[in-house]
CSV table of C-alpha atoms in Angstrom, one decimal:
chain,number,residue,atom,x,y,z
A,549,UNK,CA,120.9,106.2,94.2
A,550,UNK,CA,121.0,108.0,90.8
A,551,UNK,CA,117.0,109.0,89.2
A,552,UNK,CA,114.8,105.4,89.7
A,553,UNK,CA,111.0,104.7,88.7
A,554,UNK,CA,108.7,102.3,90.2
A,555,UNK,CA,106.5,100.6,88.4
A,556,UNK,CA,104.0,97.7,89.5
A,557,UNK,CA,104.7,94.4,87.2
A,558,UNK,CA,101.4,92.6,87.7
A,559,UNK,CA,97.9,94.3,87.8
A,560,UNK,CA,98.7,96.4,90.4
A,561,UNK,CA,98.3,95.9,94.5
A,562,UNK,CA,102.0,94.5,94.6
A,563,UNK,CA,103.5,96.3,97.3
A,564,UNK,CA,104.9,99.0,96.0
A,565,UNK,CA,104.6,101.0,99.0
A,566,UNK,CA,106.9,99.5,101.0
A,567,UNK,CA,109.6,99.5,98.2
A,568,UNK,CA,109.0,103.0,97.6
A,569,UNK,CA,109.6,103.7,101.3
A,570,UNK,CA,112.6,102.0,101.5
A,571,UNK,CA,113.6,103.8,98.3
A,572,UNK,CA,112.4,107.5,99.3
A,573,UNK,CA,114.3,107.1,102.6
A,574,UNK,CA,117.7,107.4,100.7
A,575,UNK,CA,116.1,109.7,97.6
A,576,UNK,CA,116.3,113.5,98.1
A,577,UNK,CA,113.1,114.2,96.0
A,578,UNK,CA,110.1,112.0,95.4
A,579,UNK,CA,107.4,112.3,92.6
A,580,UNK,CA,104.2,111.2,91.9
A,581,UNK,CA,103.4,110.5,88.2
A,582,UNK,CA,99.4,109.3,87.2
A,583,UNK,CA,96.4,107.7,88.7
A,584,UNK,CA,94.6,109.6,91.2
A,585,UNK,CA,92.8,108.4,94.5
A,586,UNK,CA,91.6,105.1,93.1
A,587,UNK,CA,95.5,104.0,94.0
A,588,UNK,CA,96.7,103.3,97.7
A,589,UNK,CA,99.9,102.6,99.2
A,590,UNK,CA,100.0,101.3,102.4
A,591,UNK,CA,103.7,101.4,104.1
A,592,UNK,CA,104.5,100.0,107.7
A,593,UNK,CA,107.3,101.9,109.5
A,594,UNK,CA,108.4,101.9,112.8
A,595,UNK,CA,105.1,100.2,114.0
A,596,UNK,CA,102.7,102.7,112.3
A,597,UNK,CA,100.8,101.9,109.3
A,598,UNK,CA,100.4,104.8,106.8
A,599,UNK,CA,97.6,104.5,103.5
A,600,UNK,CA,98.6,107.7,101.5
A,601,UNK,CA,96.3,107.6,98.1
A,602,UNK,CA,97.7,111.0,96.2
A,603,UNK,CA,100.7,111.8,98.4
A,604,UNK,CA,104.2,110.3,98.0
A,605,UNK,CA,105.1,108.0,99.8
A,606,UNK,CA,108.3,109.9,100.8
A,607,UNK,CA,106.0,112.3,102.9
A,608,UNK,CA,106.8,110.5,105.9
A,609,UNK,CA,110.5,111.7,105.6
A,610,UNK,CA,110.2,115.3,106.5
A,611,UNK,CA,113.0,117.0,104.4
A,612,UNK,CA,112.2,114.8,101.6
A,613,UNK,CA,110.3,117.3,98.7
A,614,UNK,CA,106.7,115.3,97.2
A,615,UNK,CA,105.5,116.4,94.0
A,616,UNK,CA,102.8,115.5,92.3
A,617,UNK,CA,102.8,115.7,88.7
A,618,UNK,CA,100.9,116.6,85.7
A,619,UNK,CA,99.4,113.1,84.9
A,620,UNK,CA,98.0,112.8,88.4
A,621,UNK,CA,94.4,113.9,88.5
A,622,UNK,CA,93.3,115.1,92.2
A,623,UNK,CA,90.5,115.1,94.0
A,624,UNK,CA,91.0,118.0,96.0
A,625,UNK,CA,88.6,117.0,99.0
A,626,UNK,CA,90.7,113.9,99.1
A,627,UNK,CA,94.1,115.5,99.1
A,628,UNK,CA,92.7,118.2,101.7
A,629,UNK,CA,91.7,115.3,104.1
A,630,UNK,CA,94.9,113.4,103.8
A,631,UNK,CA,96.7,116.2,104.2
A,632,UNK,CA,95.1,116.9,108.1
A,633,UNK,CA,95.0,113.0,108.8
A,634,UNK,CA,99.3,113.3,108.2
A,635,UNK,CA,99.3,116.3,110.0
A,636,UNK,CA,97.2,115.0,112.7
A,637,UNK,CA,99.8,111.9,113.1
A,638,UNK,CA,102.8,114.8,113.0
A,639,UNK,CA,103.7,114.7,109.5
A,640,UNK,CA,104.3,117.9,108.0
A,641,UNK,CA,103.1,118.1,104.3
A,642,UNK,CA,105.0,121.3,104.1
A,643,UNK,CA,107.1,119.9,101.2
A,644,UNK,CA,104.2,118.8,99.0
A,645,UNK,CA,104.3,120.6,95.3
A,646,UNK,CA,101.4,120.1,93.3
A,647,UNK,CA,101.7,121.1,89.3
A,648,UNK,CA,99.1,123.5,88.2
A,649,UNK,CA,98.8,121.0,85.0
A,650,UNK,CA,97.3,118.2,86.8
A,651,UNK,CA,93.7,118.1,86.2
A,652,UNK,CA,90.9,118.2,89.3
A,653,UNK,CA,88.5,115.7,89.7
A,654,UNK,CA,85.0,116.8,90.5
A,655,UNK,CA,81.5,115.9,91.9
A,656,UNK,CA,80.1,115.3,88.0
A,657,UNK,CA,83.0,112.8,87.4
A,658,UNK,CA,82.0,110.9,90.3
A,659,UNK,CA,78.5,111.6,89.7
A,660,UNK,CA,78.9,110.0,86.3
A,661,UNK,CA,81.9,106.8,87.3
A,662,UNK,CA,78.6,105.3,89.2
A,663,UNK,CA,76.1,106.0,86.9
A,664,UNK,CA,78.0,105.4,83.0
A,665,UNK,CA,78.8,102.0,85.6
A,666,UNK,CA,75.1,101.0,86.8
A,667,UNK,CA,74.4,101.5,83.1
A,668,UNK,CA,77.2,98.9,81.9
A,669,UNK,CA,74.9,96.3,83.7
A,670,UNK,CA,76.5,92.8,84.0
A,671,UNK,CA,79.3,94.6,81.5
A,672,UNK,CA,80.4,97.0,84.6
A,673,UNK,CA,84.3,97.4,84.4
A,674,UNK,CA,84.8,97.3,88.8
A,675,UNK,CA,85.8,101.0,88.4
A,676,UNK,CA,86.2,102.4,92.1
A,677,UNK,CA,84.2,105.2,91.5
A,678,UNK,CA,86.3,107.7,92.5
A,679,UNK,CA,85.9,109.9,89.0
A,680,UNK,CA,89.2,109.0,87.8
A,681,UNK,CA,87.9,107.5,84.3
A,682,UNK,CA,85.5,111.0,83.6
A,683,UNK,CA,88.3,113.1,84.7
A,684,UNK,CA,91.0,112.0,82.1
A,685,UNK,CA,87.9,111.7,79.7
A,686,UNK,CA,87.7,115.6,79.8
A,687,UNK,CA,91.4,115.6,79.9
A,688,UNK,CA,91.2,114.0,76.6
A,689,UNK,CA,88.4,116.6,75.6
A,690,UNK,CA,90.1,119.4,76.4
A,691,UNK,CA,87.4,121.0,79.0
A,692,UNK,CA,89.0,119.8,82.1
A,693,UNK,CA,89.6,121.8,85.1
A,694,UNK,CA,93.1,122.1,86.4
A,695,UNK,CA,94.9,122.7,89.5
A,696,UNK,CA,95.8,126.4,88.1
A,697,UNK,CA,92.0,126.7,87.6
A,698,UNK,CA,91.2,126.1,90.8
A,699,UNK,CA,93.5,128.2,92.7
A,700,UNK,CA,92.5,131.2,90.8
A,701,UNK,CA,88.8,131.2,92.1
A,702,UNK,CA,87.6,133.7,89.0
A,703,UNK,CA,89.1,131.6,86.1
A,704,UNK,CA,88.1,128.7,88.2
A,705,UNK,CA,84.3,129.6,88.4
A,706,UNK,CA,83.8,130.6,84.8
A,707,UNK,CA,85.1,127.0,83.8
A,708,UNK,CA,83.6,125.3,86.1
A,709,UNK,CA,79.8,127.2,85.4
A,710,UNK,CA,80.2,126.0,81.5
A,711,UNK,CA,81.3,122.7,82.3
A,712,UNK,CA,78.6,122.0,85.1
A,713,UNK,CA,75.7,123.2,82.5
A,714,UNK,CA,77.2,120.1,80.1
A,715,UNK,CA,77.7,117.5,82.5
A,716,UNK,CA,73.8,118.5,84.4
A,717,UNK,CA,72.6,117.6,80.8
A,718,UNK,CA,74.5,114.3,80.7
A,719,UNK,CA,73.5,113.3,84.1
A,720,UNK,CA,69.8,113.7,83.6
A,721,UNK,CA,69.6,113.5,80.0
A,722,UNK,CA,71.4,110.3,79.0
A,723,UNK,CA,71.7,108.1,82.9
A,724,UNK,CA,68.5,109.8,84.0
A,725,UNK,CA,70.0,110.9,87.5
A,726,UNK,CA,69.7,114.3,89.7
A,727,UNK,CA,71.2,117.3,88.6
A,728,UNK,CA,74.5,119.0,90.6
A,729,UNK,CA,74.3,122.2,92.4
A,730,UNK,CA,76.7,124.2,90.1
A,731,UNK,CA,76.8,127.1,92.4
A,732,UNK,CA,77.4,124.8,95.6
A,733,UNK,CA,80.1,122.9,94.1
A,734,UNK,CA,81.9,126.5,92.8
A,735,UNK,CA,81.4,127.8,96.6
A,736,UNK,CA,83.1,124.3,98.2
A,737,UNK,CA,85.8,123.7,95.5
A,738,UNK,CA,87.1,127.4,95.4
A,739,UNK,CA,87.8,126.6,99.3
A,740,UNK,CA,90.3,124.1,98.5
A,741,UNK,CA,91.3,125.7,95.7
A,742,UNK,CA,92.8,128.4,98.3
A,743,UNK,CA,93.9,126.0,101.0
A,744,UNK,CA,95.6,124.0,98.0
A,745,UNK,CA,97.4,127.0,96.5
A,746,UNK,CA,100.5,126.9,99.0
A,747,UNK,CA,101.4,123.6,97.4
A,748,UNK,CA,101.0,124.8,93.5
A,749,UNK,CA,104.6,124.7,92.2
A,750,UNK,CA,105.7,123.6,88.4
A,751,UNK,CA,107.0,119.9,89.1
A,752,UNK,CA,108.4,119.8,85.4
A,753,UNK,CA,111.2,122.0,86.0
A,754,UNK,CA,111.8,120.9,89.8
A,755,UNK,CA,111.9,117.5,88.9
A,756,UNK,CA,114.1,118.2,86.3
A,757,UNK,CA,116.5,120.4,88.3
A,758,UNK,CA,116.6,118.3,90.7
A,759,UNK,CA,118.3,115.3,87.8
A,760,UNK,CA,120.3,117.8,86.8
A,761,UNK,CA,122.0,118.6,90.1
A,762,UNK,CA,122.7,115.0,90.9
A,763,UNK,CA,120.2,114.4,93.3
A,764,UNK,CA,118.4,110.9,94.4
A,765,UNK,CA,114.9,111.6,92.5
A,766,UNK,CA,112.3,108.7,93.3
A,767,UNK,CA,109.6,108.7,90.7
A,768,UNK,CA,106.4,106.5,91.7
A,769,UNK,CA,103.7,105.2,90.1
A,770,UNK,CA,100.1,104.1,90.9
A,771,UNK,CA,98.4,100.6,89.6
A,772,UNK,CA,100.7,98.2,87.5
A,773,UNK,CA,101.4,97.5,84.0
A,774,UNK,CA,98.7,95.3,83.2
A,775,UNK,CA,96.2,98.0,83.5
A,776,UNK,CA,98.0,100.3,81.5
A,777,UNK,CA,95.1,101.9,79.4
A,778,UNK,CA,97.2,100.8,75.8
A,779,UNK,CA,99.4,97.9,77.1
A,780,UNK,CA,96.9,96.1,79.8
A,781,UNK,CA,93.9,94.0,79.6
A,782,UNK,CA,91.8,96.5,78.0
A,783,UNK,CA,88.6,97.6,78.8
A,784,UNK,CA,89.3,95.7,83.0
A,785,UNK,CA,92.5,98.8,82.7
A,786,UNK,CA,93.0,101.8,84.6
A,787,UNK,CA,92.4,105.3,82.5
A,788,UNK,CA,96.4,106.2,82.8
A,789,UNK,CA,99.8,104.7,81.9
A,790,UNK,CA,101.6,103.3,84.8
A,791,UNK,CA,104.4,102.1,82.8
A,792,UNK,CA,107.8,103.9,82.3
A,793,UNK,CA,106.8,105.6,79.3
A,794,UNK,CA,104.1,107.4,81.4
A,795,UNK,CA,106.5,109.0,83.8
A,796,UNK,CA,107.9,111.0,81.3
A,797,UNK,CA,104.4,112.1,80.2
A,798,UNK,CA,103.0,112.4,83.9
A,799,UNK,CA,106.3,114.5,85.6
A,800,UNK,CA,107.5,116.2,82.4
A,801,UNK,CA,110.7,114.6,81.9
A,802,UNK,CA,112.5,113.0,79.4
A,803,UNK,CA,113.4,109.0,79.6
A,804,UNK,CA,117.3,110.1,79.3
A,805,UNK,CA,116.9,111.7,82.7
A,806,UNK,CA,115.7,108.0,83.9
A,807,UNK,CA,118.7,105.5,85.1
A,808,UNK,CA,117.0,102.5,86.7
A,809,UNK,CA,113.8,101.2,86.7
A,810,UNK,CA,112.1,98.5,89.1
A,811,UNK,CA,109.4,96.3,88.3
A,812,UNK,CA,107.5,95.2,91.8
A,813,UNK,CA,106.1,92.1,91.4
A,814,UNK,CA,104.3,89.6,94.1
A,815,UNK,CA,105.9,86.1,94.7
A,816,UNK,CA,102.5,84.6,93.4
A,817,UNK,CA,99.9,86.9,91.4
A,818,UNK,CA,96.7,88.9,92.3
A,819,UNK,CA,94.4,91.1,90.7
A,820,UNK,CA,90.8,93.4,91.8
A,821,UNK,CA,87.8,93.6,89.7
A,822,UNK,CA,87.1,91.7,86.6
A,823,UNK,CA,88.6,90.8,83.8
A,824,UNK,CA,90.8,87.6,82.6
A,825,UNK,CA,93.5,86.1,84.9
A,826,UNK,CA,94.9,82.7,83.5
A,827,UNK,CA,96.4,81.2,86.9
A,828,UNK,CA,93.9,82.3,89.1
A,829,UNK,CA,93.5,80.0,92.1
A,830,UNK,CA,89.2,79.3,92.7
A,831,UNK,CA,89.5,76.8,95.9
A,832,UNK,CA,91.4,76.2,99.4
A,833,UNK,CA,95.3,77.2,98.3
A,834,UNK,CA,93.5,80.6,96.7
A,835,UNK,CA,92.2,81.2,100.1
A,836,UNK,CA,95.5,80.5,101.7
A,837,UNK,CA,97.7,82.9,99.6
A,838,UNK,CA,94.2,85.6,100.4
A,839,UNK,CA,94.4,85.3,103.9
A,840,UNK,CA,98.3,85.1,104.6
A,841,UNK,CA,99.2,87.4,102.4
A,842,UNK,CA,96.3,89.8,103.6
A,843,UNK,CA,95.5,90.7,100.1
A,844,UNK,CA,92.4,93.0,100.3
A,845,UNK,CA,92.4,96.6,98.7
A,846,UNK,CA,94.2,99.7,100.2
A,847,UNK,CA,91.4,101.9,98.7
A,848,UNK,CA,88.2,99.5,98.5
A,849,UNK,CA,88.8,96.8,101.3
A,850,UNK,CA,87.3,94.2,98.0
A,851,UNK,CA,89.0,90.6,98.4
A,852,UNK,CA,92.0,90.1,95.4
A,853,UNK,CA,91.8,87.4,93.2
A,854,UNK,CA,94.8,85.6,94.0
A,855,UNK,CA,96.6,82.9,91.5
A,856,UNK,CA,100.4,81.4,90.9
A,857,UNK,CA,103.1,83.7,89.7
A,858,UNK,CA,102.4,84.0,86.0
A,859,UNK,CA,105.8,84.4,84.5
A,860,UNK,CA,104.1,85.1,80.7
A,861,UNK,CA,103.0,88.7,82.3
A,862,UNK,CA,106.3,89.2,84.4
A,863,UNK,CA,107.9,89.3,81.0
A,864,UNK,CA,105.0,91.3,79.2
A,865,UNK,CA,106.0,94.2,81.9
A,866,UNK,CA,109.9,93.6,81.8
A,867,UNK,CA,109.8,94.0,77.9
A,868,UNK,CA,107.2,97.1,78.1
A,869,UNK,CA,109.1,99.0,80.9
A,870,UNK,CA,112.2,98.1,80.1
A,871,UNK,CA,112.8,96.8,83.6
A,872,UNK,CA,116.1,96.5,85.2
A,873,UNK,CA,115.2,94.9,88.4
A,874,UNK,CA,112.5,93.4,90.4
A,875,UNK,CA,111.6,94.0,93.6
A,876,UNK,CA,109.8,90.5,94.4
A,877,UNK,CA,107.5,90.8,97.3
A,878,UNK,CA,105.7,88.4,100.0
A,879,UNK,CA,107.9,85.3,99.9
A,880,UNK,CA,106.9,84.4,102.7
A,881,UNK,CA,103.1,84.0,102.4
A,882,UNK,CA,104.3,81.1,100.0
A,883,UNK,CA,105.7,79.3,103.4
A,884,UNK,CA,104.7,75.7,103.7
A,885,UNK,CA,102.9,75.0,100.3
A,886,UNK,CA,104.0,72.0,99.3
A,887,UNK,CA,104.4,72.8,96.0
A,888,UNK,CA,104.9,75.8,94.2
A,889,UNK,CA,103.4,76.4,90.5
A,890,UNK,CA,105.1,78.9,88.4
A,891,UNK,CA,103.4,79.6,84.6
A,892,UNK,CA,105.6,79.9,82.3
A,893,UNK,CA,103.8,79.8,78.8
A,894,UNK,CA,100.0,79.9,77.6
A,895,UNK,CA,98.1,77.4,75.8
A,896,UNK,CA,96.1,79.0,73.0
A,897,UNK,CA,92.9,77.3,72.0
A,898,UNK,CA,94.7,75.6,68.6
A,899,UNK,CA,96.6,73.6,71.1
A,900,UNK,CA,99.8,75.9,70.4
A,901,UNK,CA,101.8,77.5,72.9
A,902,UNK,CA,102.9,81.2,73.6
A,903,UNK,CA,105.6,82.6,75.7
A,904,UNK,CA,104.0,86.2,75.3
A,905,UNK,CA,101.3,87.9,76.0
A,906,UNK,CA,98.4,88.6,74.3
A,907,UNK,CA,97.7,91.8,72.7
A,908,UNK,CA,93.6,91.5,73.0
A,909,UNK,CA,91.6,90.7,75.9
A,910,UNK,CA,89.4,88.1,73.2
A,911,UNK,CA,92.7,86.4,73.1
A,912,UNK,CA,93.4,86.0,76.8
A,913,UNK,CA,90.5,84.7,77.9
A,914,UNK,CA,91.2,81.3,75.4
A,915,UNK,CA,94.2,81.1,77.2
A,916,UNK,CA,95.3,78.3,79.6
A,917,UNK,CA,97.9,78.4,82.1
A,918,UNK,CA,101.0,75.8,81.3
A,919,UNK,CA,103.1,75.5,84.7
A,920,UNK,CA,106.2,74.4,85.8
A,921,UNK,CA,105.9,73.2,89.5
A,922,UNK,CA,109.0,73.5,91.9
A,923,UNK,CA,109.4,72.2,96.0
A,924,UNK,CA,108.2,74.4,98.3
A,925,UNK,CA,109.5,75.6,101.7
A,926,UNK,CA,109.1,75.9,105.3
A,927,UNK,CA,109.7,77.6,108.0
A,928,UNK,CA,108.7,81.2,109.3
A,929,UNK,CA,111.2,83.8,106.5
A,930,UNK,CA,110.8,86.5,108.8
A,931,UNK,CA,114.4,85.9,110.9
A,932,UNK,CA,116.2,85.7,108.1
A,933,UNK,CA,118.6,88.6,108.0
A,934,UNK,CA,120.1,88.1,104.6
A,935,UNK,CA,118.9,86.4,101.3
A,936,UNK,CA,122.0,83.8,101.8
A,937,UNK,CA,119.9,83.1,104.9
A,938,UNK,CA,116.8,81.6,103.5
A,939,UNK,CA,115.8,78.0,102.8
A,940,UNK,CA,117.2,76.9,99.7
A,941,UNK,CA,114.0,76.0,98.0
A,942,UNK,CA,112.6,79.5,98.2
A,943,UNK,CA,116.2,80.9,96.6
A,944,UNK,CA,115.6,78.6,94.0
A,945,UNK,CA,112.3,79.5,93.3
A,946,UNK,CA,113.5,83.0,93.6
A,947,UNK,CA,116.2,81.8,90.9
A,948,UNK,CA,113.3,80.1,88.8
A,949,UNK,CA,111.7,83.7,88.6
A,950,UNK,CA,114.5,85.3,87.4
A,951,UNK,CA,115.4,83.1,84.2
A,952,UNK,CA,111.8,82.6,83.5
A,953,UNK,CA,111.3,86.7,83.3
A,954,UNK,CA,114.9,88.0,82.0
A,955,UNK,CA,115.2,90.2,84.5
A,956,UNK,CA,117.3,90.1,87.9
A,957,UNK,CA,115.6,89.9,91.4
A,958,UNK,CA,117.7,92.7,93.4
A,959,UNK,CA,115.1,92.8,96.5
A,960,UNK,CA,112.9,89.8,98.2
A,961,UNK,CA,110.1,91.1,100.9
A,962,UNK,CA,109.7,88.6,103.4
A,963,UNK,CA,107.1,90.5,105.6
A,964,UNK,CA,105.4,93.5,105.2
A,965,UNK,CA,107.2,96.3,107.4
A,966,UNK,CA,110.3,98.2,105.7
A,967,UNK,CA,113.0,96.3,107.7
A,968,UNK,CA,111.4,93.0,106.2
A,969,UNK,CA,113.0,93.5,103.0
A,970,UNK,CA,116.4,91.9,101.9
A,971,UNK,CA,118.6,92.9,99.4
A,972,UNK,CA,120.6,91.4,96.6
């Protein structure tokens, strides 16, 4: 298993996790590229069930090295506490490298996710308020606070002191709220800073030494393409680049170093918060595909909007990552649905007909779904011990996904524990 990225093909939520496990069992290094805790990834293995937010997934494997990269910005409070709650289950996190380039979320950036979001009104994004969006706005600025700040408790409260005074003045000047306790937040924060400082390593040049030397490097992402703060439904986006092109941005290495990448995709679509979503499924068969498929967040517990698989935005991420596979996930929560709709194009308001996808969200929402439909299947996937194995409906429809996309199906999940998982 040469250098491979993962990267969600939909908006996110499609079960990554449990591709990355099975992937990080046979990589020697694994590493963490953007997003911060707003992500989860829950992985079932051996009967356990693990949510890691900010740790790689390859954590569970204990000679397996986890780094976190530059694009990644940490709450440290958050890393701290899923740090003990591993180590509490018996996973060591001695192999966890953090680079001192990633940037440190903080009290005002949560402090100001819910207020900039109660000001938005009716117009609220559905951040989670976890910060993420006012950390990488100070990134952007240039007055963030990094993990090197922070374990280096002098440098750590000069910055910090300047950038408090600032953000005090937003909080009660512009969203009329209560001011921070500068001083408080220095004293808690430098704590982590030194439990944190163990972990502080340059992931840049391990990452990139470990390519070199012909190891198995697993790079993983948080979110999915559609919310890709360029290429997604902008402003209902995440604030980083979970496409391919951010892993060499968010780990410090080049796109030569990468060999395969692997779009994760669900069999039918979902997506959390607001914004468009063409195939979206209002009424009893929405429910369905919610309840089976247990689609409610890793991070917030909110509902998913669930819809058909929408082959227009399949395609959008194969073309923008420049996918090589796709790891298609929860066939089986499609089990005895009569019939199956795939979308394959969009009707635009003129009466016209797109295969791609639009580049503005104005656009989008004039869209309407045009489907294909295809024969469902029965029967409980879970016994099947090989893809040759399955009823020939759902290979088909499997088959239907690949034309319709461009891009080869090399895994099917049929149940969400690792072993579940059949491979082409």
């Amino acid at each position: 298993m040469p250098s491979k990225v993962v990267v969600g093909a939909q908006w996110g939520d499609e079960g990554k996790g449990k591709i990355i496990d099975i992937l990080a069992s046979r990589a020697d290094v694994v590493v963490r590229s953007q997003g911060g805790n707003n992500a989860g990834h829950t992985v079932k293995s051996g009967g356990e069930v693990y949510k890691l937010h900010l740790i790689p997934s390859g954590i569970l494997y204990s000679t397996t090295p986890c780094l976190i990269g530059c694009g990644v910005v940490v709450d440290p409070k958050v890393l701290l506490g899923e740090i003990d709650a591993l180590e509490k289950r018996g996973i060591s996190c001695d192999n966890l490298r953090i680079d001192p380039r990633a940037h440190v979320i903080l009290p005002w950036h949560i402090a100001l996710d819910g207020l900039s979001e109660k000001a938005r009104g009716a117009s609220d994004i559905g951040t989670t308020k976890c910060g993420i969006g006012p950390c990488y706005m100070d990134k952007a600025e240039r007055c963030g606070i990094r993990i090197y700040d922070l374990v280096h408790p002098a440098v750590f409260a000069e910055k910090a002191t300047s950038v408090a005074a600032l953000k005090n003045k937003i909080i009660t000047q512009v969203y009329d709220g209560e001011a921070l306790d500068a001083d408080a937040i220095i004293q808690e924060y430098t704590s982590y800073g030194k439990r944190l400082s163990k972990y502080v390593d340059d992931v840049s040049v391990l990452a990139y030494e470990a390519v070199k030397a012909g190891k198995n490097v697993l790079f993983e992402g948080a979110q999915g393409a559609l919310l890709d703060i360029d290429l997604g439904t902008y402003p209902y986006v995440t604030s980083s680049h979970p496409t391919a092109g951010g892993f060499c941005t968010g780990t410090g290495v080049g796109p030569t170093l990468f060999q395969d990448i692997i779009g994760v995709a669900k069999a039918y679509t979902t997506r959390v918060g607001k914004g468009p979503f063409p195939t979206e499924l209002s009424d009893e068969t929405g429910d369905t595909i919610r309840n089976r498929g247990n689609e409610f967040g890793t991070t917030t517990g909110r509902p998913r909007r669930t819809g058909w698989f929408d082959a227009v935005i399949v395609r959008h991420a194969v073309r923008i990552n420049g996918l090589t596979a796709l790891a298609l996930n929860k066939l089986d929560t499609l089990a005895d649905l009569p019939t199956l709709k795939v979308c394959t194009a969009y009707k635009l308001p003129d009466g016209s007909t797109t295969e791609h996808f639009p580049a503005t969200l104005e656009e989008l929402e004039g869209c309407e779904p045009v489907y294909t439909e295809l024969p469902g299947f029965t029967g409980d996937l879970s016994s099947c011990a090989s893809f040759a194995e399955l009823p020939e409906n759902a290979k088909n429809y499997v088959y239907a996904i690949e034309k319709l996309v461009d891009c080869r199906v090399s895994m099917v999940g049929i149940g969400p524990d690792r072993a579940q998982n059949l491979e082409r």
